[in-house]
Coordinates of C-alpha atoms and ligand atoms in Angstrom, one line a residue:
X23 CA 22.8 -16.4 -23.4
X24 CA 20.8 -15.7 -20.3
X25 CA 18.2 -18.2 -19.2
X26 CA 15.1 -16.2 -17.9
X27 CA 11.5 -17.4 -16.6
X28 CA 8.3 -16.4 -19.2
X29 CA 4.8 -16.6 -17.7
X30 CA 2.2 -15.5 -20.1
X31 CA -0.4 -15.1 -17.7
X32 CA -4.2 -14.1 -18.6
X33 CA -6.6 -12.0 -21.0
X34 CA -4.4 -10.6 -23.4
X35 CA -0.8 -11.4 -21.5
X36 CA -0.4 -13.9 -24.3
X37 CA -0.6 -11.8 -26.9
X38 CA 1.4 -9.1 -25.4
X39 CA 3.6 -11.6 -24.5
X40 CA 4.2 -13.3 -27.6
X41 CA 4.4 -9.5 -29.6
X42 CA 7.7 -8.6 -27.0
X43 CA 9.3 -11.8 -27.6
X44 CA 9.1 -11.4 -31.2
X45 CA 10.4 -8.3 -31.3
X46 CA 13.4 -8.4 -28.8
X47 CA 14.8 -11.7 -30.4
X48 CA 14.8 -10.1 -33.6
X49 CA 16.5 -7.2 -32.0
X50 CA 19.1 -10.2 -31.0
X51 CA 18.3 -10.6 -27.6
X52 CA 19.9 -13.5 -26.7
X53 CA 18.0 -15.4 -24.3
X54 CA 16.5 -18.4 -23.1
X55 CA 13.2 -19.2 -22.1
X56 CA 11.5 -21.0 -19.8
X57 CA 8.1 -20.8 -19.4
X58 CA 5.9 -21.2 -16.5
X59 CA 2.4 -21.5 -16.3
X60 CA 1.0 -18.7 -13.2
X61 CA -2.5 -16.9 -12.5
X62 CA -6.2 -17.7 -13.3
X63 CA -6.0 -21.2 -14.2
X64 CA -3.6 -22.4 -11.5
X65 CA -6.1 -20.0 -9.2
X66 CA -9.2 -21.6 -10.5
X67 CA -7.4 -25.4 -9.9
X68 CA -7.4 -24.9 -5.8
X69 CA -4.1 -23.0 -5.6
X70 CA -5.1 -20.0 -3.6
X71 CA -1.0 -18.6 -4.3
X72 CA -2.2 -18.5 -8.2
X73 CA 1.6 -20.1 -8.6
X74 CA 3.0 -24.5 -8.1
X75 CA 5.8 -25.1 -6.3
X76 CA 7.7 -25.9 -9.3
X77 CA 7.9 -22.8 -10.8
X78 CA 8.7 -21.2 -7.6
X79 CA 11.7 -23.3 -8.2
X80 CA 12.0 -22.0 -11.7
X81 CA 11.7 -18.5 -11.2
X82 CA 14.2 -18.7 -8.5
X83 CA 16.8 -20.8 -10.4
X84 CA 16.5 -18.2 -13.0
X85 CA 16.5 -15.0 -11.0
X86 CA 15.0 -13.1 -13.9
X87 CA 11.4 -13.3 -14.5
X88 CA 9.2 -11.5 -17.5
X89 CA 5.9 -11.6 -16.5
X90 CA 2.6 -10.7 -18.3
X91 CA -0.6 -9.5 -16.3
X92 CA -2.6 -12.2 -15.1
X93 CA -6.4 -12.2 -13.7
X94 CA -6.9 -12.8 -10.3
X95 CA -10.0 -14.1 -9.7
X96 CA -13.1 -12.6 -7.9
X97 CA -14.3 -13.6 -4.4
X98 CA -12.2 -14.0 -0.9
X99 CA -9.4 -16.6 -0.3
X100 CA -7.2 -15.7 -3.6
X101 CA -3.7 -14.0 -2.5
X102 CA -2.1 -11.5 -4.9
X103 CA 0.6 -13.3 -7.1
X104 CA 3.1 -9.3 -7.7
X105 CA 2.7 -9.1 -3.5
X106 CA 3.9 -12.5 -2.8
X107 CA 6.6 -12.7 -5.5
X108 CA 8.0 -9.6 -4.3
X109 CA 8.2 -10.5 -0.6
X110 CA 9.3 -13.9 -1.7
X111 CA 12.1 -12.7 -4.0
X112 CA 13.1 -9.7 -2.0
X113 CA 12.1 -7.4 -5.1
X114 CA 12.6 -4.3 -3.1
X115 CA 12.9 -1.9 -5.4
X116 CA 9.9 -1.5 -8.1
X117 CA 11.0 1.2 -10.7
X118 CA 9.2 2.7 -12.9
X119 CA 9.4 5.5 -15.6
X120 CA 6.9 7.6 -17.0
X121 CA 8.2 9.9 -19.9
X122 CA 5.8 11.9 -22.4
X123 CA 5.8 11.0 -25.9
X124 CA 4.3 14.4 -26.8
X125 CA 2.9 15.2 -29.9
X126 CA 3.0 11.7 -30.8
X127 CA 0.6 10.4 -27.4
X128 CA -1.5 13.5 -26.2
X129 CA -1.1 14.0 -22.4
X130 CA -1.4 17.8 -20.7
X131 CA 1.9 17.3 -20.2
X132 CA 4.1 17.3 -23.1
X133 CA 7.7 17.8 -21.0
X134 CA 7.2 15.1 -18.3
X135 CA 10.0 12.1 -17.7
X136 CA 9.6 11.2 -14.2
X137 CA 11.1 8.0 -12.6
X138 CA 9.1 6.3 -9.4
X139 CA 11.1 4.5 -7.1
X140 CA 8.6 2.9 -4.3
X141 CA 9.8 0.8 -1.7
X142 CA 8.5 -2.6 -2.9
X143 CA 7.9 -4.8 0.5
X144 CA 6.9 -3.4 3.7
X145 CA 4.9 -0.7 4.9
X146 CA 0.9 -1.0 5.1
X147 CA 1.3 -4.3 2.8
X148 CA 2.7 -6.4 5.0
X149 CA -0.9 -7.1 5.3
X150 CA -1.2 -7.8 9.0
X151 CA -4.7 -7.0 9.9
X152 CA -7.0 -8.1 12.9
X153 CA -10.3 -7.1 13.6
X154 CA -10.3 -6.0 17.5
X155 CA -13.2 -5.0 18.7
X156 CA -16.9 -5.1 17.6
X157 CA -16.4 -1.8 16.1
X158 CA -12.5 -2.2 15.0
X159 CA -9.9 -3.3 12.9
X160 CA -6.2 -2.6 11.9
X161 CA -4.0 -2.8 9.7
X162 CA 0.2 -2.5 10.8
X163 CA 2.1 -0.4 9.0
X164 CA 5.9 -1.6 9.5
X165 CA 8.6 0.4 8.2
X166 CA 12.0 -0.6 8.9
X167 CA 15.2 1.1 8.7
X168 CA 16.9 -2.0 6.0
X169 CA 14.0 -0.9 3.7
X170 CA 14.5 2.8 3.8
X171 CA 18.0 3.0 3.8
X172 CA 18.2 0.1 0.6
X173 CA 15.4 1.9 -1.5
X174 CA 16.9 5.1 -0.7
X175 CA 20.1 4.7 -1.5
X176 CA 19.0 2.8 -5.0
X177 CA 16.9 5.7 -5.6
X178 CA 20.2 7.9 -5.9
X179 CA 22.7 5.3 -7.4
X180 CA 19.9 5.0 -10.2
X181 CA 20.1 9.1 -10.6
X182 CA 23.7 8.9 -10.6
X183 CA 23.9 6.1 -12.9
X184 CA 20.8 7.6 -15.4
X185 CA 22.3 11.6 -14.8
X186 CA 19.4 12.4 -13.0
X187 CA 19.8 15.5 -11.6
X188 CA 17.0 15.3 -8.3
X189 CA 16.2 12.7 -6.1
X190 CA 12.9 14.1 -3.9
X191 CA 11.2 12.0 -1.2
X192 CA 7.9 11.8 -0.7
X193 CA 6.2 11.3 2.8
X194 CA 3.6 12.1 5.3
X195 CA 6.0 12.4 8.3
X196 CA 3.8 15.4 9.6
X197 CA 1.6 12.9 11.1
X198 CA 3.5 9.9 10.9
X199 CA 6.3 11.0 12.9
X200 CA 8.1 7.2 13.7
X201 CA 7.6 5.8 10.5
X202 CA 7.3 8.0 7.7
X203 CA 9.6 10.3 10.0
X204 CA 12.0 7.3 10.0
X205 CA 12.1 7.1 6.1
X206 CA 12.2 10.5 5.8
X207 CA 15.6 10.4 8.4
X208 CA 17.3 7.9 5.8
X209 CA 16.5 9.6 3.2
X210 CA 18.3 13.1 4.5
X211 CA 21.2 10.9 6.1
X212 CA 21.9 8.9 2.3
X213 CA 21.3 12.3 0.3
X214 CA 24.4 13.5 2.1
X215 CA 26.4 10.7 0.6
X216 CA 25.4 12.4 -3.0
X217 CA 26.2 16.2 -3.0
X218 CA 26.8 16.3 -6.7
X219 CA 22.8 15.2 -6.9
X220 CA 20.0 17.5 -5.6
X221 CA 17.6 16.4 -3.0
X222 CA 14.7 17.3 -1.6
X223 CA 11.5 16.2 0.3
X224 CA 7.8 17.2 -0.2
X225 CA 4.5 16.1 2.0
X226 CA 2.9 13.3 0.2
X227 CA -0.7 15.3 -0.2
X228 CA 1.0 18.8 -1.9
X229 CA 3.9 16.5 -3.5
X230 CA 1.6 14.5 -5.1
X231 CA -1.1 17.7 -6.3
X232 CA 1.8 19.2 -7.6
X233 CA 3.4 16.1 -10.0
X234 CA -0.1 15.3 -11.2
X235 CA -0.4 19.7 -12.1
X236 CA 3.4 20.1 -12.8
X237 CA 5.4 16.7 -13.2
X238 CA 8.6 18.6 -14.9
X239 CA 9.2 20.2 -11.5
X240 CA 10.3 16.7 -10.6
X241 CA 13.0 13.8 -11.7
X242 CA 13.0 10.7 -9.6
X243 CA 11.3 10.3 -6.3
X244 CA 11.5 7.9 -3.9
X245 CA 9.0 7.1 -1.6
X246 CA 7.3 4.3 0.7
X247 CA 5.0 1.1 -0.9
X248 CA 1.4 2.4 -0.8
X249 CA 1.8 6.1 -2.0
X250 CA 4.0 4.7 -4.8
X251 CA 1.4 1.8 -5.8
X252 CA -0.6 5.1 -6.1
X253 CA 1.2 7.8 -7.4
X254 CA 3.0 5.7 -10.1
X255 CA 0.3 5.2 -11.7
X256 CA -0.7 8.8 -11.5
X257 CA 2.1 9.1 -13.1
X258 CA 2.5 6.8 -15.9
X259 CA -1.5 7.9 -17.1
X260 CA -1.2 11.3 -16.7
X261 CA 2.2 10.8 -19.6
X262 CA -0.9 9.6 -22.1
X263 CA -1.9 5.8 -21.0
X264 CA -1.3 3.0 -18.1
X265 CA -0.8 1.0 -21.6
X266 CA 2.4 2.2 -22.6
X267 CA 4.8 2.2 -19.3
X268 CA 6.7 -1.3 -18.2
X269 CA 8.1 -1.8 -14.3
X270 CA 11.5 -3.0 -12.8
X271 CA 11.3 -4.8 -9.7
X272 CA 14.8 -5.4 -8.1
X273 CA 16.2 -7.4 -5.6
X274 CA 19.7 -8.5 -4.2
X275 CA 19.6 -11.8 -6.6
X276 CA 16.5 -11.9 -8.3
X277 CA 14.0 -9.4 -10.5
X278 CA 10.9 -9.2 -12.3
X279 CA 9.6 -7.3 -15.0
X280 CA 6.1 -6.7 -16.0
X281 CA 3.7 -4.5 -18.1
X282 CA 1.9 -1.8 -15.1
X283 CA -1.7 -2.2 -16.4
X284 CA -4.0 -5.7 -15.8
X285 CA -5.2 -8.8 -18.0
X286 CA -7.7 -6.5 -19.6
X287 CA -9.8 -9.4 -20.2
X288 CA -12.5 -7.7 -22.5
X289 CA -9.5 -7.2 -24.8
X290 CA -8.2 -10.7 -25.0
X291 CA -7.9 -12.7 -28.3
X292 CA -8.9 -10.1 -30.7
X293 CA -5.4 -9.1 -31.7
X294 CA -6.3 -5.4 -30.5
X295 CA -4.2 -4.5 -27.1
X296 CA -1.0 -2.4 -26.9
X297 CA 1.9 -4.9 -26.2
X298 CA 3.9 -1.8 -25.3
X299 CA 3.8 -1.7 -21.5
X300 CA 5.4 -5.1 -21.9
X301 CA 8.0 -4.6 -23.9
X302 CA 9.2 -1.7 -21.5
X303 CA 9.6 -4.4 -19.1
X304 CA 11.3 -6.5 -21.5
X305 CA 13.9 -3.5 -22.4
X306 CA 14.3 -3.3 -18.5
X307 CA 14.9 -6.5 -18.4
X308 CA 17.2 -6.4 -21.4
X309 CA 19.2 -3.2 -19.5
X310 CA 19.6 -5.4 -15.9
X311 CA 20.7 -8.2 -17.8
X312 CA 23.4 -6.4 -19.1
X313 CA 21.8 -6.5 -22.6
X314 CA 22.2 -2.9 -23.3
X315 CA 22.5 -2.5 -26.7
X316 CA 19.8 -4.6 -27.5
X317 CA 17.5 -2.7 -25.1
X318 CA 18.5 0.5 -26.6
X319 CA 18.0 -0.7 -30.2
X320 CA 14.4 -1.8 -29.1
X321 CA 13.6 1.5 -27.7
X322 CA 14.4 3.3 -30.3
X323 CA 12.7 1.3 -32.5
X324 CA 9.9 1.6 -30.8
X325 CA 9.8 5.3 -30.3
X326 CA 10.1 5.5 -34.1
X327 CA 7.0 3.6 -34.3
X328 CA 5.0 6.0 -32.4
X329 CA 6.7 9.1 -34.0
X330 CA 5.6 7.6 -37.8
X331 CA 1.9 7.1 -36.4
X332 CA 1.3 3.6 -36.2
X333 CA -0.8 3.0 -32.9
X334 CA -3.0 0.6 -31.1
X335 CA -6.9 2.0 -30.9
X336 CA -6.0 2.4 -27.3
X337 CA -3.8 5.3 -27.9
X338 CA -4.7 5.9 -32.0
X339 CA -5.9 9.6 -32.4
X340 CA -7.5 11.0 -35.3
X341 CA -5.2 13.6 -36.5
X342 CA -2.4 12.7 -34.5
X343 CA -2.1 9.1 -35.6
X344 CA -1.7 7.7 -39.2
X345 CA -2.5 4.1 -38.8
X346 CA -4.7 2.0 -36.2
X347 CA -3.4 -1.4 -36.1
X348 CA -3.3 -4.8 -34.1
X349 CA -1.1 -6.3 -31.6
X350 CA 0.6 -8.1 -34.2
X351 CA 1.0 -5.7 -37.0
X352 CA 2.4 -3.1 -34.2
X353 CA 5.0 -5.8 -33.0
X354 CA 6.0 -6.3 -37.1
X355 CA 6.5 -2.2 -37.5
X356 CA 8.8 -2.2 -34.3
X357 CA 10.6 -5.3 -35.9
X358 CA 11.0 -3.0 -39.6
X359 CA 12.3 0.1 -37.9
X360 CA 15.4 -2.4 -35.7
X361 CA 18.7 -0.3 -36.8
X362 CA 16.2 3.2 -36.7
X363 CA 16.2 6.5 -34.6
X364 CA 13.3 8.5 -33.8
X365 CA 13.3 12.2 -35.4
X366 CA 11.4 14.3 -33.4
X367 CA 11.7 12.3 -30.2
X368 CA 15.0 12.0 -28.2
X369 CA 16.4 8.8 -29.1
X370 CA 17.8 6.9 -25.8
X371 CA 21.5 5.8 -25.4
X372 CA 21.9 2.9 -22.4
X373 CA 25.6 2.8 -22.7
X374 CA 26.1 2.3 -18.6
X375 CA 22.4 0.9 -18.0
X376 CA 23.7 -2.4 -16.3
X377 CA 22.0 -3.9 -13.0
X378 CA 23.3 -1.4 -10.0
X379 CA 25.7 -3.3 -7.5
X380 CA 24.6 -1.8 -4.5
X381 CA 26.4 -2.8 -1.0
X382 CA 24.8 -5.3 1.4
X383 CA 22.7 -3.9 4.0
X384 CA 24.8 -4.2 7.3
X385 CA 23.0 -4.1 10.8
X386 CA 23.9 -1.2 13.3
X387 CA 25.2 -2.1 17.1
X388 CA 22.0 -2.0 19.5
X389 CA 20.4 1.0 20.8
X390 CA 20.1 0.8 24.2
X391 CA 17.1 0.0 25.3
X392 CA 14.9 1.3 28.2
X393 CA 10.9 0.1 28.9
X394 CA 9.5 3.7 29.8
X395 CA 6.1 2.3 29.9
X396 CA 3.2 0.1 28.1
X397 CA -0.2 0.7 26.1
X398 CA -2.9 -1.6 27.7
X399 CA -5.2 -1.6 24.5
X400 CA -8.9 -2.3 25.6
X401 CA -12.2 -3.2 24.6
X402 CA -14.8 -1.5 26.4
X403 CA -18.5 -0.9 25.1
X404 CA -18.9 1.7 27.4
X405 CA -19.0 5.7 26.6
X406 CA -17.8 7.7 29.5
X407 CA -14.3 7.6 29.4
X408 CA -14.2 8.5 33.3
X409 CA -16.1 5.6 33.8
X410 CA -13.4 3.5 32.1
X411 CA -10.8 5.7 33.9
X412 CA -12.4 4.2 37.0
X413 CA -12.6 0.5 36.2
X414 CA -8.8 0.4 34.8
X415 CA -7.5 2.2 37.4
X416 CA -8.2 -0.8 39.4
X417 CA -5.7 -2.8 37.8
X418 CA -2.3 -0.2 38.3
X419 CA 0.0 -1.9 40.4
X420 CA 3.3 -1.5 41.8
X421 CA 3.8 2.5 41.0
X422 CA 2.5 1.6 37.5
X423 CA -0.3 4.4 36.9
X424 CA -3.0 4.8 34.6
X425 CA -1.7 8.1 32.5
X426 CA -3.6 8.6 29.7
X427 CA -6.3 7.0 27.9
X428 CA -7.2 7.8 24.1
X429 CA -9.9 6.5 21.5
X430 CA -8.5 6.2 18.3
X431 CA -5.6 8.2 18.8
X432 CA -7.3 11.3 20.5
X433 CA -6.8 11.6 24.5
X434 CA -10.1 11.5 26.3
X435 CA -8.9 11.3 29.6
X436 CA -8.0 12.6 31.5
X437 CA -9.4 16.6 30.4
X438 CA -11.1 14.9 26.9
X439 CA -13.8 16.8 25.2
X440 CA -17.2 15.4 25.5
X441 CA -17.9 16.1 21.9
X442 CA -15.0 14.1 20.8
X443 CA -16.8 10.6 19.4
X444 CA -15.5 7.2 20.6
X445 CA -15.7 3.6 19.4
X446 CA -15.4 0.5 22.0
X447 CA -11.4 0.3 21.2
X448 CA -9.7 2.4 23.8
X449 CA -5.7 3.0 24.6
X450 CA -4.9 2.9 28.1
X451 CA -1.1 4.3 28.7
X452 CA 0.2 3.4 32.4
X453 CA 3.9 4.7 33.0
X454 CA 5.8 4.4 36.1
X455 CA 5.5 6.7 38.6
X456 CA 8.5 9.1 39.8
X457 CA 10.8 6.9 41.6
X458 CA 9.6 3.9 40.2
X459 CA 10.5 1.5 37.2
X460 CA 8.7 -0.6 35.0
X461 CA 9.8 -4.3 33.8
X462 CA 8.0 -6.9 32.0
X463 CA 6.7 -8.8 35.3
X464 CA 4.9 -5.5 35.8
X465 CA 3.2 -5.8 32.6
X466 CA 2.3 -9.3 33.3
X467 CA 0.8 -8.0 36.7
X468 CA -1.9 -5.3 35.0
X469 CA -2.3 -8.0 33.0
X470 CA -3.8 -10.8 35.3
X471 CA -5.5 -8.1 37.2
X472 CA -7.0 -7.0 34.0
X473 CA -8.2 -10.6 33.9
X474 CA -9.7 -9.9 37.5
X475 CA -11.5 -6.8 37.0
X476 CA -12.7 -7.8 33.6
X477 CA -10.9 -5.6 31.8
X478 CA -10.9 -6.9 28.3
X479 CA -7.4 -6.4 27.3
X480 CA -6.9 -7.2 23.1
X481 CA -3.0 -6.1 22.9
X482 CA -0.5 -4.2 24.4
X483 CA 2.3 -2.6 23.0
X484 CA 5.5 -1.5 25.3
X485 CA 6.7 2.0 25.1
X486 CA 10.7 2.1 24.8
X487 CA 13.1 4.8 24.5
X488 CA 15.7 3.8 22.1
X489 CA 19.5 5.4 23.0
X490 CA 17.6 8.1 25.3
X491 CA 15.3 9.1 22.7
X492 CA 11.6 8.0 24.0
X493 CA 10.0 6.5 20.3
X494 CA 6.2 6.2 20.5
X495 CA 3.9 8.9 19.5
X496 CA 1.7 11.0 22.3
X497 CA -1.6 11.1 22.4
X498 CA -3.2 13.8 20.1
X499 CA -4.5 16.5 22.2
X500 CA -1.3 15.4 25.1
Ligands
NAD629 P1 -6.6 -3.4 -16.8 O1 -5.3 -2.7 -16.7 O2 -6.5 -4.8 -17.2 O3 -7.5 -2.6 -17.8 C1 -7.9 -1.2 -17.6 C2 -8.3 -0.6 -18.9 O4 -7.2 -0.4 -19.7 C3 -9.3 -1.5 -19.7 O5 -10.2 -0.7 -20.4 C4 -8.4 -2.2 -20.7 O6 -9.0 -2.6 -21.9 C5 -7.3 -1.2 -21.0 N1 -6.0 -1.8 -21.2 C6 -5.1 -2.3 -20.3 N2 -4.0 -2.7 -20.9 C7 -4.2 -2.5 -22.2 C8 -3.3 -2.7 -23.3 N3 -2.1 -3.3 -23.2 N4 -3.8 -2.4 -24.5 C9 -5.0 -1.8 -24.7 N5 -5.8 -1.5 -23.7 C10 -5.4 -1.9 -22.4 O7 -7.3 -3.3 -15.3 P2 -8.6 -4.0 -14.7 O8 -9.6 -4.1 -15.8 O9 -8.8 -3.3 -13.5 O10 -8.1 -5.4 -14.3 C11 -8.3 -6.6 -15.1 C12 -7.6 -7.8 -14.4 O11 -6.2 -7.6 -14.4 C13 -8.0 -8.1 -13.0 O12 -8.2 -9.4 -12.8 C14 -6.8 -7.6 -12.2 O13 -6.7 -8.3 -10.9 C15 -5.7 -7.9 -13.1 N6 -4.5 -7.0 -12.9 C16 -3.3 -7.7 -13.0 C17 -2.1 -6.9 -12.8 C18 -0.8 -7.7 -13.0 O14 -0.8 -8.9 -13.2 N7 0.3 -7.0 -12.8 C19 -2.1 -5.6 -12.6 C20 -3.4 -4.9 -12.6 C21 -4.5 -5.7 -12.7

């Protein structure tokens, strides 16, 4: 018996909800529930989290946690309840597969079974954002080398584990060379540690045309938080519906399992949405908890229910499909075909499904590290660059020059273009001159005589070579 968290969040969670418990205990699941109440109502009580502290201390005495969309409520102030949990819980890894159920769901793309891995914590949703400057804001996108290397490396034990046969990476290293060029570097140093599995690694823009025009070209990819919050769901609608694909999210002691798609509130209390998505979270859930028979007997259960034509409106297709019918009445037809196989479809076997023991993350010895220089970010109103070159030059000291200066990325001076257009948010790079050094009392010196020549510095940002290797990007156009 495995004790496991239940939240039946909003709109038609409960339903969903109660359809995939039905079904997996009378597939003989044998678990315990506790349930927890998360989302709209505890939103709408003054709890911008969406989530009490008890159940925090529920979910994370349980560790496993099946979780039903919920509605997050309109208007500022409200925090994402999936972001916070995940951070919280260390749910690094969010898997999710997308497989065609062709003829019985149409899609364009009858052959497709793709699995996305996407990192699940870092990157641009680490959701540090400041507005600098009249004119701008930003938003840091951290990427860390604990977070490539763990979602890397799960991407291939789960190929090994599943016989996958390709692991390919997706990234946009061409222009993010630090960090996208960092997960693509962890990524080529892990595949090396799987020759039996092929690898590869595609630009996000082309990767991503070509899964949505020719997703059998691919198996499992792995790639960083925001192109997989993207592309996965690409991918799961373009195998039929959103409705009908479940996720995994994984961490070192705790997990959570969901349906992909929302509350669909319009839907709600009407017996009419698909509990399906669900109850490919559940059978997830069933797998990591080492339930794999019952998972396995659900989901081929449930593909027989598809292949005999018994549908929810949201996928029911004249022709295809032989009878529309409710939440309920689908969750009873999955109950009557327990013990089945599907026909047509490929019936599933989960024999070695378990949760994947993956090794601890150790931390490498320091790099040796060297200040080469720092970025005196500045907010100017001005539009001649030279004129700005001027007015911060005033402030080098100590063989600390004024080397470059760029507007969003683009070098202005010195040799800019005058067509190139600028905002009030300026980078001004100042590197030691030959001969000299730079330490962090010379950084605290352009500083106060920033302060004395009214140069409104809003950050800096040191430039370090790490081991010899300088690791900051140049200024386009340098
Ligand atoms: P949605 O996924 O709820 O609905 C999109 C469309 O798909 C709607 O037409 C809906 O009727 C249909 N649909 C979705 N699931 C279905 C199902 N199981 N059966 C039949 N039809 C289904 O997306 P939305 O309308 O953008 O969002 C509604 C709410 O859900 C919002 O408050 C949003 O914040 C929330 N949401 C929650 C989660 C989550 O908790 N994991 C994820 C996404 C959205």
């Amino acid at each position: 018996m495995t004790k496991i968290t239940v939240a039946k969040g909003d709109g038609i969670g409960p339903e969903i909800m109660d359809a995939t418990l039905e079904i997996i205990k009378a597939a003989g699941a044998k678990i315990e529930i506790e349930e927890i109440e998360v989302g709209e109502k505890v939103y709408l009580a003054g709890n911008t989290s969406g989530i009490s502290q008890e159940s925090w201390d529920v979910i994370r005495r349980n560790k496993v946690f099946l979780k039903a969309p919920i509605t997050t409520p309109q208007g500022g102030g409200y925090k994402s309840l999936n972001v916070t949990t995940r951070k919280f819980l260390g749910l690094y890894s969010n898997v999710r597969p997308c497989r065609s159920l062709h003829p019985f769901v149409s899609t364009k793309h009858p052959v497709m079974d793709i699995v996305i891995v996407r990192e699940n914590e870092e990157d641009l949703y680490a959701g540090i954002e400041h507005q600098q400057t009249d004119e701008v804001v930003q938003c840091l996108k951290l990427i860390s080398r604990p977070g490539c290397e763990k979602i890397v490396r799960y991407a291939f034990e789960y190929a090994k584990q599943q016989n996958r046969k390709k692991v390919t990476c997706f990234t946009k290293d061409n222009i993010m060379k630090q960090t996208d060029g960092l997960f693509h570097q962890v990524f080529d140093e892990i595949a090396k540690e799987y020759p039996e599995i092929e690898n590869e690694h595609w630009i996000i823009d082309i990767g991503a045309a070509k899964m949505a025009d020719t997703p059998e070209a691919f198996d499992v990819i792995v790639m960083p938080n925001l192109y997989g919050d993207v592309l996965s769901d690409v991918a799961a609608q373009i195998t039929g519906s959103v409705g009908l694909a479940g996720s995994a999210n994984i961490g070192e002691e705790c997990s959570m399992f969901e349906a992909i798609h929302g509350s669909a509130p319009r839907r709600a209390g009407q017996n009419l949405a698909n509990p399906s998505g669900l109850l490919q979270g559940a059978i997830l859930m069933l797998n990591h908890i080492g339930q794999t028979e019952v998972a396995e007997k659900v989901q081929n259960a449930w593909l027989k229910t598809l292949e005999d034509g018994i549908h929810t409106y949201d996928i029911y297709k004249e022709g295809t499909s032989k009878q529309k019918v409710g939440t309920k009445e689908f969750a009873q037809a999955v109950i009557n075909n327990l013990g089945k196989k599907p026909d047509i479809l490929k019936p599933v076997s989960y024999s070695n499904n378990s949760a994947l023991q993956l090794p601890k993350y150790k931390r490498k010895p320091s790099a040796k590290k060297e200040l080469l220089g720092v970025d005196l970010f500045v907010h100017w109103p001005g539009l001649d660059p030279n004129e700005l070159a001027e007015k911060v030059k005033k402030i080098e000291a100590n063989g600390i020059k004024l080397t470059m200066i760029t507007n969003r990325g683009i070098k202005v001076w010195p040799d800019g273009f005058k067509e190139t257009f600028c905002t009030d948010h300026w980078r001004c790079r100042f590197k030691p001159t030959e001969g000299s050094s730079i330490n962090n009392t010379n950084i605290i010196q352009l500083l106060n005589n920033a302060i004395n020549e009214k140069v409104d510095t809003i950050k800096t940002e040191n430039l370090y070579a790490f081991d010899g290797k300088a690791s900051f990007s140049l200024g386009q156009g340098q």
